[in-house]
Amino acid sequence: VFNIGNVGGGALGFETLLGIPQTVGCIISGGIAVVVFLLKNAMKAMDTLTKVLAGVMIVVIFIVILIVQPPAGQALKESFAPSEDITALMPAILTLLGGTVGGYITFAGAHRLIDAGITKKENLKEITRSSVTGILIATIVRVLLFLAILGVVVAGVALNTDNPAADAFRLGAGDLGYRFFGLVLLCAAITSIIGAAYTSVSFLKTFHKSIEKNEKWITIAFIVVSTIVMAIVGQPATLLVLAGALNGLILPLTLGICLVASQKKKIMGENYKHPKWLFIVGIVVVVLAAYLCIESLSGLGSLFA
């Protein structure tokens, strides 16, 4: 579901940016991801492409924010003291949380570091720097994107449910803003397709040597299947929301496993001591995320109603 949703994001991106039909956009998005893994130095190409696309996203979203001028003060106030009933906000919070750090995303960076040979105690600073940088960039993109759309919806404008975020950019910044968002969505989708496929197969290759030996082709097959399913099923906007929500449902489990592993000397080594404050904060996040999951389960079915 996760990568099918990512391919759907690419379809929406191409439709918004160039007016390409969604089915064709699915195929092109999947094709771009496949080409990356077909390259001779696929891992380096993947790293370079994701960095460039992330930079493009941040710049484009920031430009749109300057155009729509959202009420930042109100956004800050509502973030810490929402006027809306908190229970009504839980499905949205879960979706945003899952889309940022849930599901495969929790492991994507770590798997890439392992494959690059950046492991063990001597590389702890590099590992810490990479993880902190990754979460900071993800947070910045989410906050900027939220502010850009807030600048439009705060005026009481009704958005097109087929592609609501793109419609927000169009209403706030005209046709140029609409195309800008298409570029943002396309960049996000391509990086997500690559990341989800890579991480999913990196899990599978630990089960059998034949999978590890044919990792590239299995990854490509994973992308192709996701693309075909998306092209047949359609509803990219709905699947994107569903993917984020399901990622959020997985978050308590994945984070809980990581917290347990952090206390195991067999896994972490005899000399590693996980900071107590991080462990305690992690437990709090697991409990809160689990609560959000339970409260939001009933709302998932309504996505296809």
PDB file of C-alpha atoms in Angstrom:
ATOM      1  CA  VAL A   1       0.000   0.000   0.000  1.00  0.00           C
ATOM      2  CA  PHE A   2       2.820   2.401   0.912  1.00  0.00           C
ATOM      3  CA  ASN A   3       4.598   2.296  -2.423  1.00  0.00           C
ATOM      4  CA  ILE A   4       1.358   2.164  -4.383  1.00  0.00           C
ATOM      5  CA  GLY A   5       0.447   5.418  -2.653  1.00  0.00           C
ATOM      6  CA  ASN A   6       3.862   6.848  -3.533  1.00  0.00           C
ATOM      7  CA  VAL A   7       3.324   6.028  -7.203  1.00  0.00           C
ATOM      8  CA  GLY A   8      -0.070   7.718  -6.915  1.00  0.00           C
ATOM      9  CA  GLY A   9       1.695  10.813  -5.625  1.00  0.00           C
ATOM     10  CA  GLY A  10       3.847  10.800  -8.740  1.00  0.00           C
ATOM     11  CA  ALA A  11       0.715  10.567 -10.887  1.00  0.00           C
ATOM     12  CA  LEU A  12      -0.796  13.591  -9.136  1.00  0.00           C
ATOM     13  CA  GLY A  13       2.499  15.438  -9.505  1.00  0.00           C
ATOM     14  CA  PHE A  14       2.695  14.884 -13.261  1.00  0.00           C
ATOM     15  CA  GLU A  15      -0.992  15.752 -13.681  1.00  0.00           C
ATOM     16  CA  THR A  16      -0.537  19.020 -11.787  1.00  0.00           C
ATOM     17  CA  LEU A  17       2.798  19.991 -13.332  1.00  0.00           C
ATOM     18  CA  LEU A  18       2.249  18.995 -16.964  1.00  0.00           C
ATOM     19  CA  GLY A  19      -1.423  18.014 -17.270  1.00  0.00           C
ATOM     20  CA  ILE A  20      -0.513  14.377 -17.936  1.00  0.00           C
ATOM     21  CA  PRO A  21      -3.331  11.840 -17.246  1.00  0.00           C
ATOM     22  CA  GLN A  22      -2.938  10.030 -13.935  1.00  0.00           C
ATOM     23  CA  THR A  23      -2.489   6.563 -15.438  1.00  0.00           C
ATOM     24  CA  VAL A  24       0.317   7.797 -17.689  1.00  0.00           C
ATOM     25  CA  GLY A  25       1.811   9.683 -14.740  1.00  0.00           C
ATOM     26  CA  CYS A  26       1.886   6.443 -12.727  1.00  0.00           C
ATOM     27  CA  ILE A  27       3.829   4.684 -15.446  1.00  0.00           C
ATOM     28  CA  ILE A  28       6.325   7.535 -15.886  1.00  0.00           C
ATOM     29  CA  SER A  29       6.883   7.830 -12.115  1.00  0.00           C
ATOM     30  CA  GLY A  30       7.523   4.115 -11.769  1.00  0.00           C
ATOM     31  CA  GLY A  31       9.727   4.214 -14.864  1.00  0.00           C
ATOM     32  CA  ILE A  32      11.951   6.958 -13.434  1.00  0.00           C
ATOM     33  CA  ALA A  33      12.453   4.957 -10.231  1.00  0.00           C
ATOM     34  CA  VAL A  34      13.271   1.821 -12.243  1.00  0.00           C
ATOM     35  CA  VAL A  35      15.868   3.714 -14.311  1.00  0.00           C
ATOM     36  CA  VAL A  36      17.623   4.839 -11.107  1.00  0.00           C
ATOM     37  CA  PHE A  37      18.075   1.207 -10.011  1.00  0.00           C
ATOM     38  CA  LEU A  38      19.213   0.165 -13.493  1.00  0.00           C
ATOM     39  CA  LEU A  39      22.128   2.598 -13.414  1.00  0.00           C
ATOM     40  CA  LYS A  40      25.588   1.131 -12.881  1.00  0.00           C
ATOM     41  CA  ASN A  41      26.110   3.003  -9.615  1.00  0.00           C
ATOM     42  CA  ALA A  42      22.495   2.879  -8.467  1.00  0.00           C
ATOM     43  CA  MET A  43      23.141   3.660  -4.802  1.00  0.00           C
ATOM     44  CA  LYS A  44      25.109   6.819  -5.584  1.00  0.00           C
ATOM     45  CA  ALA A  45      22.463   7.891  -8.090  1.00  0.00           C
ATOM     46  CA  MET A  46      19.757   7.306  -5.478  1.00  0.00           C
ATOM     47  CA  ASP A  47      21.601   9.389  -2.883  1.00  0.00           C
ATOM     48  CA  THR A  48      22.268  12.257  -5.303  1.00  0.00           C
ATOM     49  CA  LEU A  49      18.733  12.334  -6.699  1.00  0.00           C
ATOM     50  CA  THR A  50      17.072  12.384  -3.280  1.00  0.00           C
ATOM     51  CA  LYS A  51      19.306  15.258  -2.109  1.00  0.00           C
ATOM     52  CA  VAL A  52      18.596  17.345  -5.207  1.00  0.00           C
ATOM     53  CA  LEU A  53      14.842  16.720  -5.120  1.00  0.00           C
ATOM     54  CA  ALA A  54      14.664  17.518  -1.395  1.00  0.00           C
ATOM     55  CA  GLY A  55      16.410  20.834  -2.031  1.00  0.00           C
ATOM     56  CA  VAL A  56      14.026  21.668  -4.870  1.00  0.00           C
ATOM     57  CA  MET A  57      11.007  20.934  -2.647  1.00  0.00           C
ATOM     58  CA  ILE A  58      12.142  23.238   0.150  1.00  0.00           C
ATOM     59  CA  VAL A  59      12.925  26.144  -2.204  1.00  0.00           C
ATOM     60  CA  VAL A  60       9.663  25.864  -4.151  1.00  0.00           C
ATOM     61  CA  ILE A  61       7.464  25.587  -1.043  1.00  0.00           C
ATOM     62  CA  PHE A  62       9.228  28.584   0.525  1.00  0.00           C
ATOM     63  CA  ILE A  63       8.551  30.678  -2.594  1.00  0.00           C
ATOM     64  CA  VAL A  64       4.841  29.825  -2.418  1.00  0.00           C
ATOM     65  CA  ILE A  65       4.771  30.775   1.291  1.00  0.00           C
ATOM     66  CA  LEU A  66       6.128  34.214   0.382  1.00  0.00           C
ATOM     67  CA  ILE A  67       3.276  34.565  -2.110  1.00  0.00           C
ATOM     68  CA  VAL A  68       0.350  33.396   0.071  1.00  0.00           C
ATOM     69  CA  GLN A  69       1.643  34.915   3.356  1.00  0.00           C
ATOM     70  CA  PRO A  70       0.021  32.515   5.880  1.00  0.00           C
ATOM     71  CA  PRO A  71      -0.890  33.611   9.446  1.00  0.00           C
ATOM     72  CA  ALA A  72       2.189  32.134  11.146  1.00  0.00           C
ATOM     73  CA  GLY A  73       1.215  33.457  14.580  1.00  0.00           C
ATOM     74  CA  GLN A  74      -2.168  31.755  14.471  1.00  0.00           C
ATOM     75  CA  ALA A  75      -0.542  28.545  13.246  1.00  0.00           C
ATOM     76  CA  LEU A  76       1.883  28.587  16.185  1.00  0.00           C
ATOM     77  CA  LYS A  77      -0.917  29.196  18.674  1.00  0.00           C
ATOM     78  CA  GLU A  78      -3.138  26.439  17.238  1.00  0.00           C
ATOM     79  CA  SER A  79      -0.213  23.993  17.254  1.00  0.00           C
ATOM     80  CA  PHE A  80       0.082  24.143  21.037  1.00  0.00           C
ATOM     81  CA  ALA A  81      -3.450  25.195  22.041  1.00  0.00           C
ATOM     82  CA  PRO A  82      -5.862  24.064  19.292  1.00  0.00           C
ATOM     83  CA  SER A  83      -9.343  25.561  19.355  1.00  0.00           C
ATOM     84  CA  GLU A  84     -10.692  22.380  17.728  1.00  0.00           C
ATOM     85  CA  ASP A  85     -11.519  19.295  19.807  1.00  0.00           C
ATOM     86  CA  ILE A  86      -8.297  17.259  19.899  1.00  0.00           C
ATOM     87  CA  THR A  87     -10.129  13.992  19.173  1.00  0.00           C
ATOM     88  CA  ALA A  88     -11.358  15.422  15.870  1.00  0.00           C
ATOM     89  CA  LEU A  89      -7.760  16.144  14.893  1.00  0.00           C
ATOM     90  CA  MET A  90      -6.423  12.654  15.626  1.00  0.00           C
ATOM     91  CA  PRO A  91      -6.848  11.121  12.130  1.00  0.00           C
ATOM     92  CA  ALA A  92      -4.999  14.075  10.584  1.00  0.00           C
ATOM     93  CA  ILE A  93      -2.261  13.940  13.237  1.00  0.00           C
ATOM     94  CA  LEU A  94      -1.810  10.194  12.701  1.00  0.00           C
ATOM     95  CA  THR A  95      -1.594  10.622   8.927  1.00  0.00           C
ATOM     96  CA  LEU A  96       0.990  13.409   9.189  1.00  0.00           C
ATOM     97  CA  LEU A  97       2.984  11.509  11.811  1.00  0.00           C
ATOM     98  CA  GLY A  98       2.935   8.317   9.756  1.00  0.00           C
ATOM     99  CA  GLY A  99       3.824  10.109   6.535  1.00  0.00           C
ATOM    100  CA  THR A 100       6.837  11.714   8.210  1.00  0.00           C
ATOM    101  CA  VAL A 101       8.391   9.015  10.420  1.00  0.00           C
ATOM    102  CA  GLY A 102       6.146   5.940  10.200  1.00  0.00           C
ATOM    103  CA  GLY A 103       6.364   2.608   8.403  1.00  0.00           C
ATOM    104  CA  TYR A 104       9.466   1.968   6.305  1.00  0.00           C
ATOM    105  CA  ILE A 105      10.625   5.578   6.854  1.00  0.00           C
ATOM    106  CA  THR A 106      11.844   4.646  10.343  1.00  0.00           C
ATOM    107  CA  PHE A 107      14.412   2.275   8.833  1.00  0.00           C
ATOM    108  CA  ALA A 108      15.236   3.827   5.444  1.00  0.00           C
ATOM    109  CA  GLY A 109      18.204   5.926   6.551  1.00  0.00           C
ATOM    110  CA  ALA A 110      19.631   3.217   8.798  1.00  0.00           C
ATOM    111  CA  HIS A 111      19.514   0.621   6.016  1.00  0.00           C
ATOM    112  CA  ARG A 112      21.275   2.982   3.622  1.00  0.00           C
ATOM    113  CA  LEU A 113      24.032   3.656   6.178  1.00  0.00           C
ATOM    114  CA  ILE A 114      24.506  -0.080   6.736  1.00  0.00           C
ATOM    115  CA  ASP A 115      24.778  -0.748   2.996  1.00  0.00           C
ATOM    116  CA  ALA A 116      27.290   2.105   2.715  1.00  0.00           C
ATOM    117  CA  GLY A 117      29.413   0.502   5.441  1.00  0.00           C
ATOM    118  CA  ILE A 118      28.850   3.348   7.906  1.00  0.00           C
ATOM    119  CA  THR A 119      28.449   1.250  11.051  1.00  0.00           C
ATOM    120  CA  LYS A 120      30.090   0.561  14.433  1.00  0.00           C
ATOM    121  CA  LYS A 121      31.182   2.887  17.207  1.00  0.00           C
ATOM    122  CA  GLU A 122      33.826   4.742  15.212  1.00  0.00           C
ATOM    123  CA  ASN A 123      31.118   6.075  12.878  1.00  0.00           C
ATOM    124  CA  LEU A 124      28.680   7.083  15.622  1.00  0.00           C
ATOM    125  CA  LYS A 125      29.080  10.820  14.932  1.00  0.00           C
ATOM    126  CA  GLU A 126      28.329  10.352  11.231  1.00  0.00           C
ATOM    127  CA  ILE A 127      25.334   8.138  12.015  1.00  0.00           C
ATOM    128  CA  THR A 128      23.975  10.670  14.519  1.00  0.00           C
ATOM    129  CA  ARG A 129      24.509  13.551  12.100  1.00  0.00           C
ATOM    130  CA  SER A 130      22.701  11.702   9.307  1.00  0.00           C
ATOM    131  CA  SER A 131      19.707  10.778  11.461  1.00  0.00           C
ATOM    132  CA  VAL A 132      19.324  14.276  12.934  1.00  0.00           C
ATOM    133  CA  THR A 133      19.700  15.916   9.513  1.00  0.00           C
ATOM    134  CA  GLY A 134      17.114  13.563   8.025  1.00  0.00           C
ATOM    135  CA  ILE A 135      14.440  14.263  10.624  1.00  0.00           C
ATOM    136  CA  LEU A 136      15.128  18.020  10.543  1.00  0.00           C
ATOM    137  CA  ILE A 137      14.705  18.184   6.766  1.00  0.00           C
ATOM    138  CA  ALA A 138      11.513  16.108   6.936  1.00  0.00           C
ATOM    139  CA  THR A 139      10.153  18.404   9.658  1.00  0.00           C
ATOM    140  CA  ILE A 140      11.029  21.583   7.754  1.00  0.00           C
ATOM    141  CA  VAL A 141       9.287  20.319   4.613  1.00  0.00           C
ATOM    142  CA  ARG A 142       6.131  19.380   6.575  1.00  0.00           C
ATOM    143  CA  VAL A 143       5.968  22.735   8.377  1.00  0.00           C
ATOM    144  CA  LEU A 144       6.560  24.773   5.215  1.00  0.00           C
ATOM    145  CA  LEU A 145       4.001  22.748   3.262  1.00  0.00           C
ATOM    146  CA  PHE A 146       1.447  23.197   6.052  1.00  0.00           C
ATOM    147  CA  LEU A 147       2.005  26.972   6.126  1.00  0.00           C
ATOM    148  CA  ALA A 148       1.717  27.233   2.348  1.00  0.00           C
ATOM    149  CA  ILE A 149      -1.668  25.495   2.325  1.00  0.00           C
ATOM    150  CA  LEU A 150      -2.840  27.285   5.483  1.00  0.00           C
ATOM    151  CA  GLY A 151      -2.362  30.605   3.712  1.00  0.00           C
ATOM    152  CA  VAL A 152      -5.129  29.546   1.330  1.00  0.00           C
ATOM    153  CA  VAL A 153      -7.620  27.596   3.453  1.00  0.00           C
ATOM    154  CA  VAL A 154      -7.644  30.206   6.240  1.00  0.00           C
ATOM    155  CA  ALA A 155      -9.596  32.408   3.827  1.00  0.00           C
ATOM    156  CA  GLY A 156     -12.393  29.818   3.794  1.00  0.00           C
ATOM    157  CA  VAL A 157     -11.727  28.542   0.276  1.00  0.00           C
ATOM    158  CA  ALA A 158     -13.186  25.114  -0.590  1.00  0.00           C
ATOM    159  CA  LEU A 159     -10.622  22.766  -2.127  1.00  0.00           C
ATOM    160  CA  ASN A 160     -11.039  20.172  -4.858  1.00  0.00           C
ATOM    161  CA  THR A 161     -11.075  16.783  -3.088  1.00  0.00           C
ATOM    162  CA  ASP A 162      -9.439  15.018  -6.065  1.00  0.00           C
ATOM    163  CA  ASN A 163      -6.178  16.920  -5.517  1.00  0.00           C
ATOM    164  CA  PRO A 164      -6.757  19.256  -2.548  1.00  0.00           C
ATOM    165  CA  ALA A 165      -3.173  20.326  -1.867  1.00  0.00           C
ATOM    166  CA  ALA A 166      -2.539  21.260  -5.499  1.00  0.00           C
ATOM    167  CA  ASP A 167      -5.813  23.187  -5.577  1.00  0.00           C
ATOM    168  CA  ALA A 168      -4.677  25.126  -2.498  1.00  0.00           C
ATOM    169  CA  PHE A 169      -1.500  26.198  -4.280  1.00  0.00           C
ATOM    170  CA  ARG A 170      -3.499  27.218  -7.369  1.00  0.00           C
ATOM    171  CA  LEU A 171      -5.933  29.340  -5.381  1.00  0.00           C
ATOM    172  CA  GLY A 172      -3.171  30.917  -3.325  1.00  0.00           C
ATOM    173  CA  ALA A 173      -0.507  31.543  -5.943  1.00  0.00           C
ATOM    174  CA  GLY A 174      -2.264  31.195  -9.280  1.00  0.00           C
ATOM    175  CA  ASP A 175      -1.281  28.869 -12.090  1.00  0.00           C
ATOM    176  CA  LEU A 176       2.409  29.273 -11.261  1.00  0.00           C
ATOM    177  CA  GLY A 177       1.779  28.133  -7.687  1.00  0.00           C
ATOM    178  CA  TYR A 178      -0.251  25.203  -9.022  1.00  0.00           C
ATOM    179  CA  ARG A 179       2.637  24.098 -11.240  1.00  0.00           C
ATOM    180  CA  PHE A 180       5.074  24.637  -8.390  1.00  0.00           C
ATOM    181  CA  PHE A 181       3.102  22.256  -6.219  1.00  0.00           C
ATOM    182  CA  GLY A 182       3.104  19.691  -9.016  1.00  0.00           C
ATOM    183  CA  LEU A 183       6.896  19.871  -8.964  1.00  0.00           C
ATOM    184  CA  VAL A 184       6.963  19.518  -5.163  1.00  0.00           C
ATOM    185  CA  LEU A 185       4.624  16.520  -5.209  1.00  0.00           C
ATOM    186  CA  LEU A 186       6.556  14.894  -8.032  1.00  0.00           C
ATOM    187  CA  CYS A 187       9.885  15.306  -6.203  1.00  0.00           C
ATOM    188  CA  ALA A 188       8.402  13.889  -3.000  1.00  0.00           C
ATOM    189  CA  ALA A 189       6.820  10.962  -4.837  1.00  0.00           C
ATOM    190  CA  ILE A 190       9.933   9.929  -6.758  1.00  0.00           C
ATOM    191  CA  THR A 191      12.117  10.001  -3.628  1.00  0.00           C
ATOM    192  CA  SER A 192       9.455   8.032  -1.729  1.00  0.00           C
ATOM    193  CA  ILE A 193       9.087   5.380  -4.449  1.00  0.00           C
ATOM    194  CA  ILE A 194      12.845   4.854  -4.448  1.00  0.00           C
ATOM    195  CA  GLY A 195      13.103   4.873  -0.651  1.00  0.00           C
ATOM    196  CA  ALA A 196      10.175   2.534  -0.027  1.00  0.00           C
ATOM    197  CA  ALA A 197      11.297   0.005  -2.638  1.00  0.00           C
ATOM    198  CA  TYR A 198      14.918   0.048  -1.465  1.00  0.00           C
ATOM    199  CA  THR A 199      14.039  -0.325   2.224  1.00  0.00           C
ATOM    200  CA  SER A 200      11.399  -3.011   1.685  1.00  0.00           C
ATOM    201  CA  VAL A 201      13.764  -5.210  -0.309  1.00  0.00           C
ATOM    202  CA  SER A 202      16.634  -4.556   2.126  1.00  0.00           C
ATOM    203  CA  PHE A 203      14.442  -6.215   4.764  1.00  0.00           C
ATOM    204  CA  LEU A 204      13.695  -9.182   2.513  1.00  0.00           C
ATOM    205  CA  LYS A 205      17.327  -9.829   1.562  1.00  0.00           C
ATOM    206  CA  THR A 206      18.128 -10.837   5.138  1.00  0.00           C
ATOM    207  CA  PHE A 207      15.887 -13.901   4.752  1.00  0.00           C
ATOM    208  CA  HIS A 208      17.700 -15.592   1.869  1.00  0.00           C
ATOM    209  CA  LYS A 209      20.952 -15.155  -0.026  1.00  0.00           C
ATOM    210  CA  SER A 210      19.186 -15.452  -3.385  1.00  0.00           C
ATOM    211  CA  ILE A 211      17.206 -12.297  -2.572  1.00  0.00           C
ATOM    212  CA  GLU A 212      20.406 -10.459  -1.668  1.00  0.00           C
ATOM    213  CA  LYS A 213      22.056 -11.670  -4.859  1.00  0.00           C
ATOM    214  CA  ASN A 214      19.168 -10.391  -6.999  1.00  0.00           C
ATOM    215  CA  GLU A 215      18.387  -7.320  -4.891  1.00  0.00           C
ATOM    216  CA  LYS A 216      18.360  -4.910  -7.836  1.00  0.00           C
ATOM    217  CA  TRP A 217      15.907  -6.951  -9.917  1.00  0.00           C
ATOM    218  CA  ILE A 218      13.606  -7.671  -6.986  1.00  0.00           C
ATOM    219  CA  THR A 219      13.543  -3.951  -6.179  1.00  0.00           C
ATOM    220  CA  ILE A 220      12.642  -3.166  -9.781  1.00  0.00           C
ATOM    221  CA  ALA A 221       9.911  -5.838  -9.723  1.00  0.00           C
ATOM    222  CA  PHE A 222       8.553  -4.300  -6.512  1.00  0.00           C
ATOM    223  CA  ILE A 223       8.295  -0.903  -8.221  1.00  0.00           C
ATOM    224  CA  VAL A 224       6.714  -2.377 -11.356  1.00  0.00           C
ATOM    225  CA  VAL A 225       4.026  -4.230  -9.377  1.00  0.00           C
ATOM    226  CA  SER A 226       3.250  -1.097  -7.342  1.00  0.00           C
ATOM    227  CA  THR A 227       2.953   0.906 -10.561  1.00  0.00           C
ATOM    228  CA  ILE A 228       0.629  -1.602 -12.227  1.00  0.00           C
ATOM    229  CA  VAL A 229      -1.662  -1.787  -9.187  1.00  0.00           C
ATOM    230  CA  MET A 230      -1.842   2.010  -8.950  1.00  0.00           C
ATOM    231  CA  ALA A 231      -2.619   2.328 -12.653  1.00  0.00           C
ATOM    232  CA  ILE A 232      -5.476  -0.178 -12.305  1.00  0.00           C
ATOM    233  CA  VAL A 233      -6.927   0.929  -8.958  1.00  0.00           C
ATOM    234  CA  GLY A 234      -6.598   4.708  -9.354  1.00  0.00           C
ATOM    235  CA  GLN A 235      -7.683   7.088  -6.553  1.00  0.00           C
ATOM    236  CA  PRO A 236      -4.141   8.402  -5.909  1.00  0.00           C
ATOM    237  CA  ALA A 237      -5.196  11.110  -3.434  1.00  0.00           C
ATOM    238  CA  THR A 238      -7.096   8.591  -1.290  1.00  0.00           C
ATOM    239  CA  LEU A 239      -4.262   6.061  -1.391  1.00  0.00           C
ATOM    240  CA  LEU A 240      -1.742   8.710  -0.332  1.00  0.00           C
ATOM    241  CA  VAL A 241      -3.806   9.483   2.766  1.00  0.00           C
ATOM    242  CA  LEU A 242      -4.314   5.763   3.448  1.00  0.00           C
ATOM    243  CA  ALA A 243      -0.571   5.092   3.137  1.00  0.00           C
ATOM    244  CA  GLY A 244       0.202   7.845   5.624  1.00  0.00           C
ATOM    245  CA  ALA A 245      -2.425   6.563   8.046  1.00  0.00           C
ATOM    246  CA  LEU A 246      -1.173   2.963   7.825  1.00  0.00           C
ATOM    247  CA  ASN A 247       2.392   4.182   8.340  1.00  0.00           C
ATOM    248  CA  GLY A 248       1.128   5.852  11.492  1.00  0.00           C
ATOM    249  CA  LEU A 249      -0.427   2.588  12.669  1.00  0.00           C
ATOM    250  CA  ILE A 250       2.929   0.848  12.289  1.00  0.00           C
ATOM    251  CA  LEU A 251       4.909   3.578  14.078  1.00  0.00           C
ATOM    252  CA  PRO A 252       4.273   2.394  17.691  1.00  0.00           C
ATOM    253  CA  LEU A 253       5.369  -1.129  16.742  1.00  0.00           C
ATOM    254  CA  THR A 254       8.547  -0.127  14.896  1.00  0.00           C
ATOM    255  CA  LEU A 255       9.610   2.444  17.483  1.00  0.00           C
ATOM    256  CA  GLY A 256       8.851  -0.007  20.294  1.00  0.00           C
ATOM    257  CA  ILE A 257      11.082  -2.628  18.658  1.00  0.00           C
ATOM    258  CA  CYS A 258      13.888  -0.070  18.314  1.00  0.00           C
ATOM    259  CA  LEU A 259      13.576   0.876  21.991  1.00  0.00           C
ATOM    260  CA  VAL A 260      13.766  -2.766  23.069  1.00  0.00           C
ATOM    261  CA  ALA A 261      16.785  -3.314  20.806  1.00  0.00           C
ATOM    262  CA  SER A 262      18.524  -0.276  22.310  1.00  0.00           C
ATOM    263  CA  GLN A 263      18.611  -2.092  25.671  1.00  0.00           C
ATOM    264  CA  LYS A 264      20.053  -5.349  24.291  1.00  0.00           C
ATOM    265  CA  LYS A 265      23.837  -5.609  24.621  1.00  0.00           C
ATOM    266  CA  LYS A 266      23.828  -8.507  22.169  1.00  0.00           C
ATOM    267  CA  ILE A 267      22.572  -6.090  19.512  1.00  0.00           C
ATOM    268  CA  MET A 268      24.145  -2.781  20.549  1.00  0.00           C
ATOM    269  CA  GLY A 269      27.436  -4.041  21.998  1.00  0.00           C
ATOM    270  CA  GLU A 270      28.788  -4.166  25.536  1.00  0.00           C
ATOM    271  CA  ASN A 271      29.876  -0.529  25.695  1.00  0.00           C
ATOM    272  CA  TYR A 272      26.789   1.173  24.261  1.00  0.00           C
ATOM    273  CA  LYS A 273      24.449   2.906  26.690  1.00  0.00           C
ATOM    274  CA  HIS A 274      21.283   4.411  25.275  1.00  0.00           C
ATOM    275  CA  PRO A 275      20.521   7.806  26.897  1.00  0.00           C
ATOM    276  CA  LYS A 276      17.787   7.361  29.499  1.00  0.00           C
ATOM    277  CA  TRP A 277      15.995  10.547  28.488  1.00  0.00           C
ATOM    278  CA  LEU A 278      15.760   9.331  24.883  1.00  0.00           C
ATOM    279  CA  PHE A 279      14.401   5.980  26.067  1.00  0.00           C
ATOM    280  CA  ILE A 280      11.766   7.668  28.265  1.00  0.00           C
ATOM    281  CA  VAL A 281      10.733  10.108  25.523  1.00  0.00           C
ATOM    282  CA  GLY A 282      10.539   7.163  23.121  1.00  0.00           C
ATOM    283  CA  ILE A 283       8.166   5.301  25.438  1.00  0.00           C
ATOM    284  CA  VAL A 284       5.959   8.403  25.684  1.00  0.00           C
ATOM    285  CA  VAL A 285       5.839   8.648  21.879  1.00  0.00           C
ATOM    286  CA  VAL A 286       4.965   4.938  21.563  1.00  0.00           C
ATOM    287  CA  VAL A 287       2.084   5.317  24.033  1.00  0.00           C
ATOM    288  CA  LEU A 288       0.757   8.481  22.370  1.00  0.00           C
ATOM    289  CA  ALA A 289       1.080   7.011  18.867  1.00  0.00           C
ATOM    290  CA  ALA A 290      -0.688   3.816  19.958  1.00  0.00           C
ATOM    291  CA  TYR A 291      -3.507   5.903  21.441  1.00  0.00           C
ATOM    292  CA  LEU A 292      -3.814   7.893  18.202  1.00  0.00           C
ATOM    293  CA  CYS A 293      -3.979   4.622  16.257  1.00  0.00           C
ATOM    294  CA  ILE A 294      -6.795   3.223  18.383  1.00  0.00           C
ATOM    295  CA  GLU A 295      -8.780   6.462  18.169  1.00  0.00           C
ATOM    296  CA  SER A 296      -8.293   6.775  14.403  1.00  0.00           C
ATOM    297  CA  LEU A 297      -9.008   3.207  13.252  1.00  0.00           C
ATOM    298  CA  SER A 298     -12.692   3.880  12.689  1.00  0.00           C
ATOM    299  CA  GLY A 299     -11.915   6.699  10.284  1.00  0.00           C
ATOM    300  CA  LEU A 300      -9.883   4.639   7.804  1.00  0.00           C
ATOM    301  CA  GLY A 301     -12.920   2.947   6.312  1.00  0.00           C
ATOM    302  CA  SER A 302     -14.471   6.299   5.446  1.00  0.00           C
ATOM    303  CA  LEU A 303     -11.639   7.009   2.989  1.00  0.00           C
ATOM    304  CA  PHE A 304     -13.292   4.731   0.426  1.00  0.00           C
ATOM    305  CA  ALA A 305     -16.885   5.522   1.385  1.00  0.00           C
TER     306      ALA A 305
END
